[in-house]
Amino acid sequence: MSTDPIRSGARPLVPALMFVALVVAAVGSLGTPLITSVATTFHVSLDSAQWTLTIALLSGAVATPVLGRLGAGPHRRAAILATLAIVVGGGALTVLPLPFAWLLVGRAAQGVGLGLTALMMGVARDHLPEERGAATIALISVVSVIGAGVGYPLAALLAEFGGLRAAYGLGLLVTALAFVTAWRSVPAAPEGRSAHVNVAGALVLAGGLLLVLFLAGERSLWSRHLAVAAALAVAAVLLLCVWTVSELRTTTPLIDVRAVRHPAVAGANLAMFVGGIGMYLLLTLITRYAQTPHSAGYGFGLTTFVAGLVLIPFSALGFVAGRLTPRVRERIDGPLLLAGSAAIVGGGFVLFAAARSNLAELLVAMGVLGFGVGSFSAAVPGVILAVTPKNETSSAMSFNYVVRSVGYSLGSAIGGLVLAAGTATGRLFPNDDAYTTAALVGIAAMAITTTAALALARRRSPETRRSRPAPTP
């Protein structure tokens, strides 16, 4: 038996990392099934209630690069515990009988926890044997995606029978448990590390990301105030360009942009961006279609709770794919696995476009989506970390998370725009054909993703194909 306390404690460390990653993902997406309940409880519009989800995604995307840099330094454990404490505090604000503005503050605090996924990967890579660490990182990536499918039906059930505060109370409870779990299980970072947060760079990046995600979420701005939206889009591009230039010039970058330019890292992030658009688009289409009432001429009129159950095949098959991917990865090169996973998601779009007349067909499409997303999410870290030093694990994966968040936001926005374009004047719900059109857009996105992954596979060198992690400098 190993006498190394880290190695001998590897068994409880793995479920602890998985639990924390699952909790922050589920709590971050907790607003999805509760939007209607928030609107009725606080007497606000549905657009305003939508911000309980949007603000969590925004704060998560902004916090992730900063946490990723902190995770590369000696104070990673403190950063993890402090972040979870913020999430617990945010959970308390969502439960207390406070005005709507305080609910938004609480949800923003909860969203900060979304940045912990990359830090969990850094802990796994530092403190687990190589093969087990790679498998654990793959599963952490998967549970960070399927967490929504776990939290959605539970939150909807509690909201239906116990009210809005009961649903948010679930988030407070599990994040408190996650804090205790991290306190007991997460070890300190290896000695000899240092990390400096470039505050100016962080602020510029935060401004650019806020504008990008805001524009993706505010679809009405494009239709009602096109000039304002275009000006904000230009400002976002300029801010991101300024940030990129400053990162290349500084000796303490928030994200190592030079490493991001490596063909393997750039290719994986490009595939994640375009693939994320398609993946979230299909998830949105299926759940929205399932809840559309029969009076629209299609749909199944499912309640929020029952619609949440439709996500079970997504979560279950996503987890199965995540467990299988490390074994398949031993026989198939990472980019080829990305291409195959993207093709599977494309198959889910084809199923949805061709057959959605009964609920069983929707469940099959959701299961195919889950398997493809699970496999894709598990494969991405292997491609990136094969050329990334250990001490840059958290930073590299945090950048990938930001790319994924932007892709998911654009996927949701594109779906809303296509369905809005297919809604006749005076009607509440879009035509059935609009869903087919949106599915075709998704097929195109996954075709681009598959092509990008295949191009990356052709460029990879024999040394990289062995997928050995880069040595720590």
Tab-separated table of C-alpha atoms in Angstrom:
chain	number	residue	atom	x	y	z
A	1	MET	CA	0.000	0.000	0.000
A	2	SER	CA	1.269	3.456	-0.836
A	3	THR	CA	2.480	5.546	2.061
A	4	ASP	CA	2.102	8.765	0.070
A	5	PRO	CA	-0.817	10.580	1.728
A	6	ILE	CA	-1.905	12.066	-1.579
A	7	ARG	CA	-1.802	8.753	-3.431
A	8	SER	CA	-3.442	6.815	-0.599
A	9	GLY	CA	-6.139	9.458	-0.431
A	10	ALA	CA	-6.776	9.334	-4.178
A	11	ARG	CA	-9.918	7.244	-3.829
A	12	PRO	CA	-11.901	9.794	-1.742
A	13	LEU	CA	-10.378	12.670	-3.730
A	14	VAL	CA	-11.949	11.549	-7.020
A	15	PRO	CA	-15.593	11.529	-5.821
A	16	ALA	CA	-14.968	14.828	-4.027
A	17	LEU	CA	-13.787	16.519	-7.222
A	18	MET	CA	-16.703	15.017	-9.162
A	19	PHE	CA	-19.205	16.153	-6.540
A	20	VAL	CA	-17.949	19.739	-6.468
A	21	ALA	CA	-17.958	19.955	-10.283
A	22	LEU	CA	-21.476	18.507	-10.457
A	23	VAL	CA	-22.829	20.830	-7.777
A	24	VAL	CA	-21.492	24.076	-9.252
A	25	ALA	CA	-22.786	23.088	-12.706
A	26	ALA	CA	-26.242	22.172	-11.389
A	27	VAL	CA	-26.538	25.288	-9.225
A	28	GLY	CA	-25.299	27.539	-12.018
A	29	SER	CA	-28.100	26.294	-14.278
A	30	LEU	CA	-30.697	26.274	-11.492
A	31	GLY	CA	-32.484	29.276	-12.967
A	32	THR	CA	-33.604	27.409	-16.106
A	33	PRO	CA	-36.708	25.616	-14.754
A	34	LEU	CA	-37.574	28.402	-12.312
A	35	ILE	CA	-37.993	31.360	-14.664
A	36	THR	CA	-41.796	31.216	-14.679
A	37	SER	CA	-41.916	30.790	-10.894
A	38	VAL	CA	-39.625	33.786	-10.421
A	39	ALA	CA	-41.817	35.927	-12.683
A	40	THR	CA	-45.002	35.077	-10.753
A	41	THR	CA	-43.430	35.228	-7.279
A	42	PHE	CA	-41.697	38.588	-7.748
A	43	HIS	CA	-44.268	40.028	-10.214
A	44	VAL	CA	-41.689	40.716	-12.917
A	45	SER	CA	-41.729	40.002	-16.653
A	46	LEU	CA	-40.395	36.757	-18.081
A	47	ASP	CA	-37.564	38.718	-19.718
A	48	SER	CA	-36.542	40.056	-16.307
A	49	ALA	CA	-36.869	36.613	-14.728
A	50	GLN	CA	-34.606	35.234	-17.478
A	51	TRP	CA	-31.783	37.226	-15.891
A	52	THR	CA	-31.698	34.774	-12.964
A	53	LEU	CA	-30.073	32.394	-15.450
A	54	THR	CA	-28.222	34.902	-17.624
A	55	ILE	CA	-26.497	36.695	-14.750
A	56	ALA	CA	-25.146	33.399	-13.378
A	57	LEU	CA	-23.673	32.500	-16.773
A	58	LEU	CA	-22.186	35.988	-17.099
A	59	SER	CA	-20.512	35.957	-13.686
A	60	GLY	CA	-19.245	32.431	-14.313
A	61	ALA	CA	-17.664	33.374	-17.636
A	62	VAL	CA	-16.022	36.466	-16.125
A	63	ALA	CA	-14.757	34.692	-12.984
A	64	THR	CA	-13.403	31.632	-14.794
A	65	PRO	CA	-10.171	33.126	-16.265
A	66	VAL	CA	-9.265	34.750	-12.931
A	67	LEU	CA	-9.888	31.510	-11.030
A	68	GLY	CA	-7.947	29.613	-13.675
A	69	ARG	CA	-4.901	31.817	-13.070
A	70	LEU	CA	-5.267	31.507	-9.285
A	71	GLY	CA	-5.517	27.745	-9.762
A	72	ALA	CA	-2.075	27.753	-11.371
A	73	GLY	CA	-0.507	29.245	-8.226
A	74	PRO	CA	0.193	28.204	-4.652
A	75	HIS	CA	-3.167	29.366	-3.264
A	76	ARG	CA	-5.433	27.069	-5.286
A	77	ARG	CA	-7.023	25.426	-2.238
A	78	ALA	CA	-7.791	28.836	-0.705
A	79	ALA	CA	-9.265	30.010	-4.022
A	80	ILE	CA	-11.519	26.941	-4.184
A	81	LEU	CA	-12.784	27.358	-0.625
A	82	ALA	CA	-13.283	31.110	-0.978
A	83	THR	CA	-15.246	30.633	-4.200
A	84	LEU	CA	-17.474	27.988	-2.630
A	85	ALA	CA	-18.060	30.307	0.318
A	86	ILE	CA	-19.225	32.987	-2.136
A	87	VAL	CA	-21.548	30.454	-3.775
A	88	VAL	CA	-22.983	29.468	-0.374
A	89	GLY	CA	-23.544	33.132	0.457
A	90	GLY	CA	-25.286	33.601	-2.868
A	91	GLY	CA	-27.479	30.608	-2.123
A	92	ALA	CA	-28.540	32.215	1.153
A	93	LEU	CA	-29.593	35.378	-0.705
A	94	THR	CA	-31.797	33.334	-3.051
A	95	VAL	CA	-33.595	31.704	-0.128
A	96	LEU	CA	-34.145	34.736	2.106
A	97	PRO	CA	-37.361	36.773	1.543
A	98	LEU	CA	-35.589	39.695	-0.126
A	99	PRO	CA	-36.496	41.864	-3.161
A	100	PHE	CA	-35.827	40.691	-6.724
A	101	ALA	CA	-32.587	42.678	-6.997
A	102	TRP	CA	-31.082	40.655	-4.162
A	103	LEU	CA	-32.114	37.439	-5.905
A	104	LEU	CA	-30.073	38.563	-8.914
A	105	VAL	CA	-27.090	39.313	-6.646
A	106	GLY	CA	-27.401	35.835	-5.169
A	107	ARG	CA	-27.581	34.208	-8.567
A	108	ALA	CA	-24.512	36.155	-9.711
A	109	ALA	CA	-22.629	34.871	-6.658
A	110	GLN	CA	-23.740	31.319	-7.409
A	111	GLY	CA	-22.560	31.677	-10.998
A	112	VAL	CA	-18.993	32.398	-9.824
A	113	GLY	CA	-18.792	28.716	-8.886
A	114	LEU	CA	-18.903	27.740	-12.554
A	115	GLY	CA	-15.241	28.733	-12.722
A	116	LEU	CA	-14.259	25.924	-10.344
A	117	THR	CA	-14.461	23.184	-12.959
A	118	ALA	CA	-11.014	23.999	-14.347
A	119	LEU	CA	-9.535	24.058	-10.836
A	120	MET	CA	-10.935	20.583	-10.136
A	121	MET	CA	-9.120	19.407	-13.274
A	122	GLY	CA	-5.887	20.982	-12.040
A	123	VAL	CA	-6.173	19.172	-8.708
A	124	ALA	CA	-6.796	15.854	-10.468
A	125	ARG	CA	-3.810	16.269	-12.761
A	126	ASP	CA	-1.478	17.246	-9.903
A	127	HIS	CA	-2.491	14.660	-7.309
A	128	LEU	CA	-3.608	11.541	-9.173
A	129	PRO	CA	-1.595	8.974	-11.150
A	130	GLU	CA	-1.436	9.894	-14.834
A	131	GLU	CA	-4.000	7.424	-16.226
A	132	ARG	CA	-6.479	7.900	-13.410
A	133	GLY	CA	-6.005	11.644	-13.526
A	134	ALA	CA	-6.808	11.718	-17.255
A	135	ALA	CA	-9.965	9.638	-16.724
A	136	THR	CA	-11.049	11.844	-13.813
A	137	ILE	CA	-10.498	15.038	-15.811
A	138	ALA	CA	-12.643	13.604	-18.613
A	139	LEU	CA	-15.469	12.845	-16.178
A	140	ILE	CA	-15.203	16.268	-14.539
A	141	SER	CA	-15.668	17.797	-17.986
A	142	VAL	CA	-18.718	15.604	-18.572
A	143	VAL	CA	-20.447	16.265	-15.239
A	144	SER	CA	-19.922	20.000	-15.750
A	145	VAL	CA	-22.145	19.640	-18.824
A	146	ILE	CA	-24.746	17.142	-17.602
A	147	GLY	CA	-25.181	18.921	-14.265
A	148	ALA	CA	-28.092	20.843	-15.746
A	149	GLY	CA	-29.860	17.573	-16.509
A	150	VAL	CA	-29.459	16.515	-12.878
A	151	GLY	CA	-30.593	19.754	-11.284
A	152	TYR	CA	-33.422	20.605	-13.685
A	153	PRO	CA	-36.017	17.956	-12.657
A	154	LEU	CA	-35.194	18.224	-8.932
A	155	ALA	CA	-35.542	21.999	-8.936
A	156	ALA	CA	-38.745	21.839	-10.975
A	157	LEU	CA	-40.248	19.230	-8.605
A	158	LEU	CA	-39.423	21.280	-5.513
A	159	ALA	CA	-40.765	24.461	-7.136
A	160	GLU	CA	-44.002	22.695	-8.051
A	161	PHE	CA	-44.701	21.292	-4.580
A	162	GLY	CA	-42.672	23.470	-2.205
A	163	GLY	CA	-42.437	26.803	-3.974
A	164	LEU	CA	-39.555	28.834	-5.356
A	165	ARG	CA	-37.678	29.143	-2.050
A	166	ALA	CA	-37.628	25.361	-1.625
A	167	ALA	CA	-36.011	24.936	-5.032
A	168	TYR	CA	-33.343	27.529	-4.281
A	169	GLY	CA	-32.942	25.935	-0.856
A	170	LEU	CA	-31.751	22.793	-2.608
A	171	GLY	CA	-28.978	24.833	-4.209
A	172	LEU	CA	-27.952	26.252	-0.831
A	173	LEU	CA	-27.875	22.791	0.749
A	174	VAL	CA	-25.766	21.082	-1.898
A	175	THR	CA	-23.281	23.957	-2.140
A	176	ALA	CA	-22.820	23.883	1.629
A	177	LEU	CA	-22.097	20.155	1.323
A	178	ALA	CA	-19.674	20.894	-1.523
A	179	PHE	CA	-17.837	23.397	0.673
A	180	VAL	CA	-17.440	20.842	3.475
A	181	THR	CA	-16.345	18.217	0.954
A	182	ALA	CA	-13.699	20.514	-0.535
A	183	TRP	CA	-12.493	21.548	2.923
A	184	ARG	CA	-11.925	17.907	3.889
A	185	SER	CA	-10.621	16.517	0.595
A	186	VAL	CA	-8.875	19.073	-1.632
A	187	PRO	CA	-5.104	19.168	-1.037
A	188	ALA	CA	-2.832	22.176	-1.338
A	189	ALA	CA	-1.097	22.892	-4.642
A	190	PRO	CA	2.428	21.511	-5.134
A	191	GLU	CA	5.214	23.689	-3.821
A	192	GLY	CA	7.236	26.001	-6.027
A	193	ARG	CA	4.332	27.509	-7.942
A	194	SER	CA	3.572	31.162	-8.433
A	195	ALA	CA	0.730	33.004	-10.119
A	196	HIS	CA	0.095	36.716	-10.571
A	197	VAL	CA	-3.322	37.990	-11.602
A	198	ASN	CA	-3.116	40.716	-14.215
A	199	VAL	CA	-5.913	42.884	-12.820
A	200	ALA	CA	-6.029	45.278	-15.777
A	201	GLY	CA	-6.170	42.384	-18.230
A	202	ALA	CA	-8.880	40.718	-16.171
A	203	LEU	CA	-11.042	43.844	-16.261
A	204	VAL	CA	-10.652	44.280	-20.027
A	205	LEU	CA	-11.478	40.609	-20.659
A	206	ALA	CA	-14.450	40.833	-18.295
A	207	GLY	CA	-15.793	43.834	-20.186
A	208	GLY	CA	-15.472	42.091	-23.545
A	209	LEU	CA	-17.087	38.870	-22.316
A	210	LEU	CA	-19.925	40.722	-20.608
A	211	LEU	CA	-20.777	42.488	-23.845
A	212	VAL	CA	-20.576	39.296	-25.926
A	213	LEU	CA	-22.803	37.283	-23.591
A	214	PHE	CA	-25.169	40.199	-23.039
A	215	LEU	CA	-25.656	40.616	-26.792
A	216	ALA	CA	-26.193	36.879	-27.170
A	217	GLY	CA	-28.866	36.869	-24.470
A	218	GLU	CA	-30.688	40.075	-25.415
A	219	ARG	CA	-32.196	39.059	-28.753
A	220	SER	CA	-34.792	41.855	-28.644
A	221	LEU	CA	-31.995	44.441	-28.701
A	222	TRP	CA	-31.032	43.354	-32.216
A	223	SER	CA	-34.574	43.680	-33.521
A	224	ARG	CA	-35.530	46.918	-31.762
A	225	HIS	CA	-32.245	48.824	-31.458
A	226	LEU	CA	-29.964	47.473	-34.163
A	227	ALA	CA	-27.583	50.459	-34.116
A	228	VAL	CA	-27.027	50.127	-30.349
A	229	ALA	CA	-26.464	46.388	-30.639
A	230	ALA	CA	-23.974	46.850	-33.481
A	231	ALA	CA	-22.076	49.518	-31.516
A	232	LEU	CA	-21.850	47.232	-28.496
A	233	ALA	CA	-20.643	44.379	-30.719
A	234	VAL	CA	-17.863	46.589	-32.112
A	235	ALA	CA	-16.917	47.608	-28.571
A	236	ALA	CA	-16.758	43.956	-27.527
A	237	VAL	CA	-14.460	43.082	-30.434
A	238	LEU	CA	-12.192	46.041	-29.664
A	239	LEU	CA	-11.958	45.121	-25.981
A	240	LEU	CA	-11.073	41.503	-26.795
A	241	CYS	CA	-8.449	42.654	-29.319
A	242	VAL	CA	-6.911	45.029	-26.763
A	243	TRP	CA	-6.877	42.218	-24.209
A	244	THR	CA	-5.154	39.836	-26.638
A	245	VAL	CA	-2.422	42.352	-27.460
A	246	SER	CA	-1.856	43.154	-23.790
A	247	GLU	CA	-1.667	39.452	-22.901
A	248	LEU	CA	1.020	38.914	-25.529
A	249	ARG	CA	3.099	41.792	-24.150
A	250	THR	CA	2.819	41.200	-20.407
A	251	THR	CA	5.093	38.875	-18.439
A	252	THR	CA	2.182	37.807	-16.199
A	253	PRO	CA	-0.676	36.973	-18.585
A	254	LEU	CA	-4.083	36.010	-17.285
A	255	ILE	CA	-4.202	33.328	-19.992
A	256	ASP	CA	-1.139	32.174	-21.899
A	257	VAL	CA	-2.309	33.306	-25.342
A	258	ARG	CA	0.813	31.865	-26.986
A	259	ALA	CA	-0.095	28.420	-25.659
A	260	VAL	CA	-3.677	28.894	-26.852
A	261	ARG	CA	-2.289	29.451	-30.370
A	262	HIS	CA	-0.827	25.924	-30.420
A	263	PRO	CA	-2.611	24.053	-33.261
A	264	ALA	CA	-3.981	21.366	-30.920
A	265	VAL	CA	-5.294	23.880	-28.367
A	266	ALA	CA	-6.640	26.293	-30.980
A	267	GLY	CA	-8.295	23.469	-32.909
A	268	ALA	CA	-9.920	22.000	-29.798
A	269	ASN	CA	-11.213	25.417	-28.715
A	270	LEU	CA	-12.564	26.151	-32.197
A	271	ALA	CA	-14.347	22.787	-32.199
A	272	MET	CA	-15.691	23.514	-28.712
A	273	PHE	CA	-16.968	26.938	-29.787
A	274	VAL	CA	-18.820	25.842	-32.928
A	275	GLY	CA	-19.832	22.503	-31.417
A	276	GLY	CA	-21.132	24.268	-28.311
A	277	ILE	CA	-23.426	26.362	-30.497
A	278	GLY	CA	-24.945	23.210	-31.966
A	279	MET	CA	-25.108	21.218	-28.726
A	280	TYR	CA	-26.949	23.875	-26.746
A	281	LEU	CA	-29.163	24.677	-29.722
A	282	LEU	CA	-30.526	21.126	-29.838
A	283	LEU	CA	-30.954	20.973	-26.060
A	284	THR	CA	-32.976	24.192	-26.229
A	285	LEU	CA	-35.072	23.033	-29.181
A	286	ILE	CA	-36.053	19.704	-27.616
A	287	THR	CA	-37.016	21.104	-24.213
A	288	ARG	CA	-38.970	23.986	-25.762
A	289	TYR	CA	-40.748	21.681	-28.224
A	290	ALA	CA	-41.731	19.294	-25.414
A	291	GLN	CA	-43.346	22.126	-23.418
A	292	THR	CA	-45.271	23.632	-26.353
A	293	PRO	CA	-49.036	23.034	-25.814
A	294	HIS	CA	-51.055	20.921	-28.248
A	295	SER	CA	-53.035	24.004	-29.244
A	296	ALA	CA	-50.025	25.163	-31.276
A	297	GLY	CA	-50.575	22.213	-33.643
A	298	TYR	CA	-47.564	20.295	-32.349
A	299	GLY	CA	-45.734	19.739	-29.066
A	300	PHE	CA	-46.713	17.781	-25.971
A	301	GLY	CA	-47.677	20.416	-23.395
A	302	LEU	CA	-45.417	18.964	-20.696
A	303	THR	CA	-45.180	20.644	-17.316
A	304	THR	CA	-41.841	22.043	-16.203
A	305	PHE	CA	-41.174	18.997	-14.014
A	306	VAL	CA	-42.070	16.430	-16.683
A	307	ALA	CA	-40.075	18.372	-19.262
A	308	GLY	CA	-37.134	18.122	-16.871
A	309	LEU	CA	-37.477	14.350	-16.924
A	310	VAL	CA	-36.874	14.496	-20.684
A	311	LEU	CA	-33.308	15.467	-19.762
A	312	ILE	CA	-32.688	12.158	-17.977
A	313	PRO	CA	-31.548	10.353	-21.169
A	314	PHE	CA	-29.224	13.290	-21.841
A	315	SER	CA	-27.577	13.034	-18.425
A	316	ALA	CA	-27.523	9.234	-18.233
A	317	LEU	CA	-26.038	8.597	-21.679
A	318	GLY	CA	-23.710	11.576	-21.301
A	319	PHE	CA	-22.261	10.005	-18.161
A	320	VAL	CA	-21.967	6.613	-19.880
A	321	ALA	CA	-20.095	8.228	-22.761
A	322	GLY	CA	-17.812	9.985	-20.301
A	323	ARG	CA	-16.938	6.671	-18.670
A	324	LEU	CA	-16.279	4.974	-22.014
A	325	THR	CA	-14.272	7.771	-23.629
A	326	PRO	CA	-10.960	7.238	-21.754
A	327	ARG	CA	-10.906	3.599	-22.919
A	328	VAL	CA	-11.792	4.519	-26.483
A	329	ARG	CA	-9.151	7.249	-26.293
A	330	GLU	CA	-6.481	4.536	-26.002
A	331	ARG	CA	-7.356	3.344	-29.510
A	332	ILE	CA	-8.580	6.495	-31.259
A	333	ASP	CA	-6.724	9.785	-31.533
A	334	GLY	CA	-8.346	12.668	-29.633
A	335	PRO	CA	-9.296	14.834	-32.639
A	336	LEU	CA	-10.839	11.814	-34.374
A	337	LEU	CA	-12.866	11.191	-31.246
A	338	LEU	CA	-14.000	14.823	-31.316
A	339	ALA	CA	-15.033	14.423	-34.946
A	340	GLY	CA	-16.983	11.252	-34.198
A	341	SER	CA	-18.697	12.860	-31.202
A	342	ALA	CA	-19.690	15.889	-33.275
A	343	ALA	CA	-21.106	13.561	-35.915
A	344	ILE	CA	-23.199	11.824	-33.232
A	345	VAL	CA	-24.643	15.181	-32.120
A	346	GLY	CA	-25.355	15.907	-35.789
A	347	GLY	CA	-27.238	12.612	-35.896
A	348	GLY	CA	-29.369	13.850	-32.999
A	349	PHE	CA	-30.281	16.910	-35.060
A	350	VAL	CA	-31.230	14.680	-37.987
A	351	LEU	CA	-33.471	12.583	-35.734
A	352	PHE	CA	-35.155	15.694	-34.344
A	353	ALA	CA	-35.661	17.191	-37.797
A	354	ALA	CA	-37.115	13.995	-39.277
A	355	ALA	CA	-39.076	12.446	-36.399
A	356	ARG	CA	-40.648	14.279	-33.474
A	357	SER	CA	-44.280	13.252	-33.664
A	358	ASN	CA	-44.236	11.363	-30.366
A	359	LEU	CA	-42.426	11.762	-27.060
A	360	ALA	CA	-40.380	8.589	-27.488
A	361	GLU	CA	-38.683	10.114	-30.530
A	362	LEU	CA	-37.747	13.185	-28.517
A	363	LEU	CA	-36.285	10.956	-25.799
A	364	VAL	CA	-34.181	9.110	-28.367
A	365	ALA	CA	-32.903	12.380	-29.844
A	366	MET	CA	-32.085	13.643	-26.349
A	367	GLY	CA	-30.224	10.411	-25.568
A	368	VAL	CA	-28.187	10.663	-28.774
A	369	LEU	CA	-27.391	14.288	-27.925
A	370	GLY	CA	-26.293	13.300	-24.426
A	371	PHE	CA	-24.008	10.550	-25.672
A	372	GLY	CA	-22.417	12.853	-28.246
A	373	VAL	CA	-21.987	15.736	-25.781
A	374	GLY	CA	-20.583	13.408	-23.120
A	375	SER	CA	-18.043	11.916	-25.497
A	376	PHE	CA	-17.095	15.324	-26.902
A	377	SER	CA	-16.713	16.909	-23.469
A	378	ALA	CA	-14.584	14.009	-22.226
A	379	ALA	CA	-12.299	14.142	-25.272
A	380	VAL	CA	-11.581	17.887	-25.304
A	381	PRO	CA	-9.391	18.002	-22.144
A	382	GLY	CA	-7.184	15.200	-23.467
A	383	VAL	CA	-6.457	17.100	-26.679
A	384	ILE	CA	-5.651	20.333	-24.849
A	385	LEU	CA	-3.710	18.911	-21.900
A	386	ALA	CA	-1.545	16.704	-24.114
A	387	VAL	CA	0.397	19.860	-25.005
A	388	THR	CA	-0.132	21.809	-21.762
A	389	PRO	CA	2.260	21.824	-18.772
A	390	LYS	CA	0.776	20.628	-15.480
A	391	ASN	CA	1.069	24.020	-13.838
A	392	GLU	CA	-1.066	25.581	-16.618
A	393	THR	CA	-3.883	23.009	-16.464
A	394	SER	CA	-6.402	25.243	-14.682
A	395	SER	CA	-5.637	28.252	-16.874
A	396	ALA	CA	-5.858	26.296	-20.149
A	397	MET	CA	-9.134	24.604	-19.220
A	398	SER	CA	-10.630	27.836	-17.876
A	399	PHE	CA	-10.125	29.393	-21.305
A	400	ASN	CA	-11.866	26.377	-22.836
A	401	TYR	CA	-14.757	26.875	-20.427
A	402	VAL	CA	-15.127	30.516	-21.509
A	403	VAL	CA	-15.151	29.408	-25.161
A	404	ARG	CA	-17.798	26.821	-24.316
A	405	SER	CA	-19.930	29.370	-22.448
A	406	VAL	CA	-19.878	31.779	-25.380
A	407	GLY	CA	-20.744	28.931	-27.756
A	408	TYR	CA	-23.657	27.808	-25.574
A	409	SER	CA	-24.956	31.380	-25.294
A	410	LEU	CA	-24.808	31.869	-29.058
A	411	GLY	CA	-26.540	28.522	-29.561
A	412	SER	CA	-29.400	29.627	-27.342
A	413	ALA	CA	-29.576	33.009	-29.098
A	414	ILE	CA	-29.539	31.490	-32.592
A	415	GLY	CA	-32.305	29.088	-31.626
A	416	GLY	CA	-34.412	31.952	-30.304
A	417	LEU	CA	-33.830	34.044	-33.424
A	418	VAL	CA	-34.761	31.229	-35.812
A	419	LEU	CA	-37.910	30.373	-33.859
A	420	ALA	CA	-38.851	34.060	-33.562
A	421	ALA	CA	-38.483	34.434	-37.339
A	422	GLY	CA	-40.832	31.485	-37.748
A	423	THR	CA	-43.529	32.948	-35.494
A	424	ALA	CA	-46.390	34.518	-37.410
A	425	THR	CA	-47.709	37.935	-36.392
A	426	GLY	CA	-50.223	37.617	-33.582
A	427	ARG	CA	-49.156	34.071	-32.680
A	428	LEU	CA	-47.457	33.069	-29.453
A	429	PHE	CA	-45.690	29.959	-30.733
A	430	PRO	CA	-43.553	29.465	-33.853
A	431	ASN	CA	-44.577	27.277	-36.773
A	432	ASP	CA	-43.485	23.655	-36.644
A	433	ASP	CA	-41.306	24.242	-39.716
A	434	ALA	CA	-39.231	26.740	-37.717
A	435	TYR	CA	-37.933	23.863	-35.597
A	436	THR	CA	-36.862	22.033	-38.747
A	437	THR	CA	-35.045	25.149	-39.949
A	438	ALA	CA	-33.268	25.476	-36.589
A	439	ALA	CA	-32.289	21.794	-36.774
A	440	LEU	CA	-30.741	22.357	-40.201
A	441	VAL	CA	-28.692	25.211	-38.730
A	442	GLY	CA	-27.507	22.819	-36.033
A	443	ILE	CA	-26.573	20.175	-38.602
A	444	ALA	CA	-24.440	22.770	-40.377
A	445	ALA	CA	-22.729	23.726	-37.093
A	446	MET	CA	-21.883	20.107	-36.285
A	447	ALA	CA	-20.644	19.533	-39.847
A	448	ILE	CA	-18.249	22.463	-39.391
A	449	THR	CA	-17.159	21.039	-36.033
A	450	THR	CA	-16.526	17.603	-37.529
A	451	THR	CA	-14.501	19.141	-40.363
A	452	ALA	CA	-12.410	21.212	-37.930
A	453	ALA	CA	-11.678	18.165	-35.777
A	454	LEU	CA	-10.665	16.095	-38.829
A	455	ALA	CA	-8.369	18.914	-39.973
A	456	LEU	CA	-6.773	18.941	-36.530
A	457	ALA	CA	-6.270	15.163	-36.693
A	458	ARG	CA	-4.381	15.511	-39.979
A	459	ARG	CA	-2.060	18.166	-38.502
A	460	ARG	CA	-1.144	16.296	-35.354
A	461	SER	CA	2.387	14.930	-35.132
A	462	PRO	CA	3.193	11.314	-34.140
A	463	GLU	CA	4.557	12.581	-30.825
A	464	THR	CA	1.355	14.415	-30.002
A	465	ARG	CA	-0.768	11.436	-30.975
A	466	ARG	CA	0.714	9.533	-28.089
A	467	SER	CA	-1.205	12.068	-25.934
A	468	ARG	CA	1.457	12.295	-23.269
A	469	PRO	CA	1.026	15.349	-21.067
A	470	ALA	CA	3.642	17.995	-21.586
A	471	PRO	CA	6.356	17.951	-18.914
A	472	THR	CA	6.244	20.540	-16.211
A	473	PRO	CA	8.910	23.157	-16.874
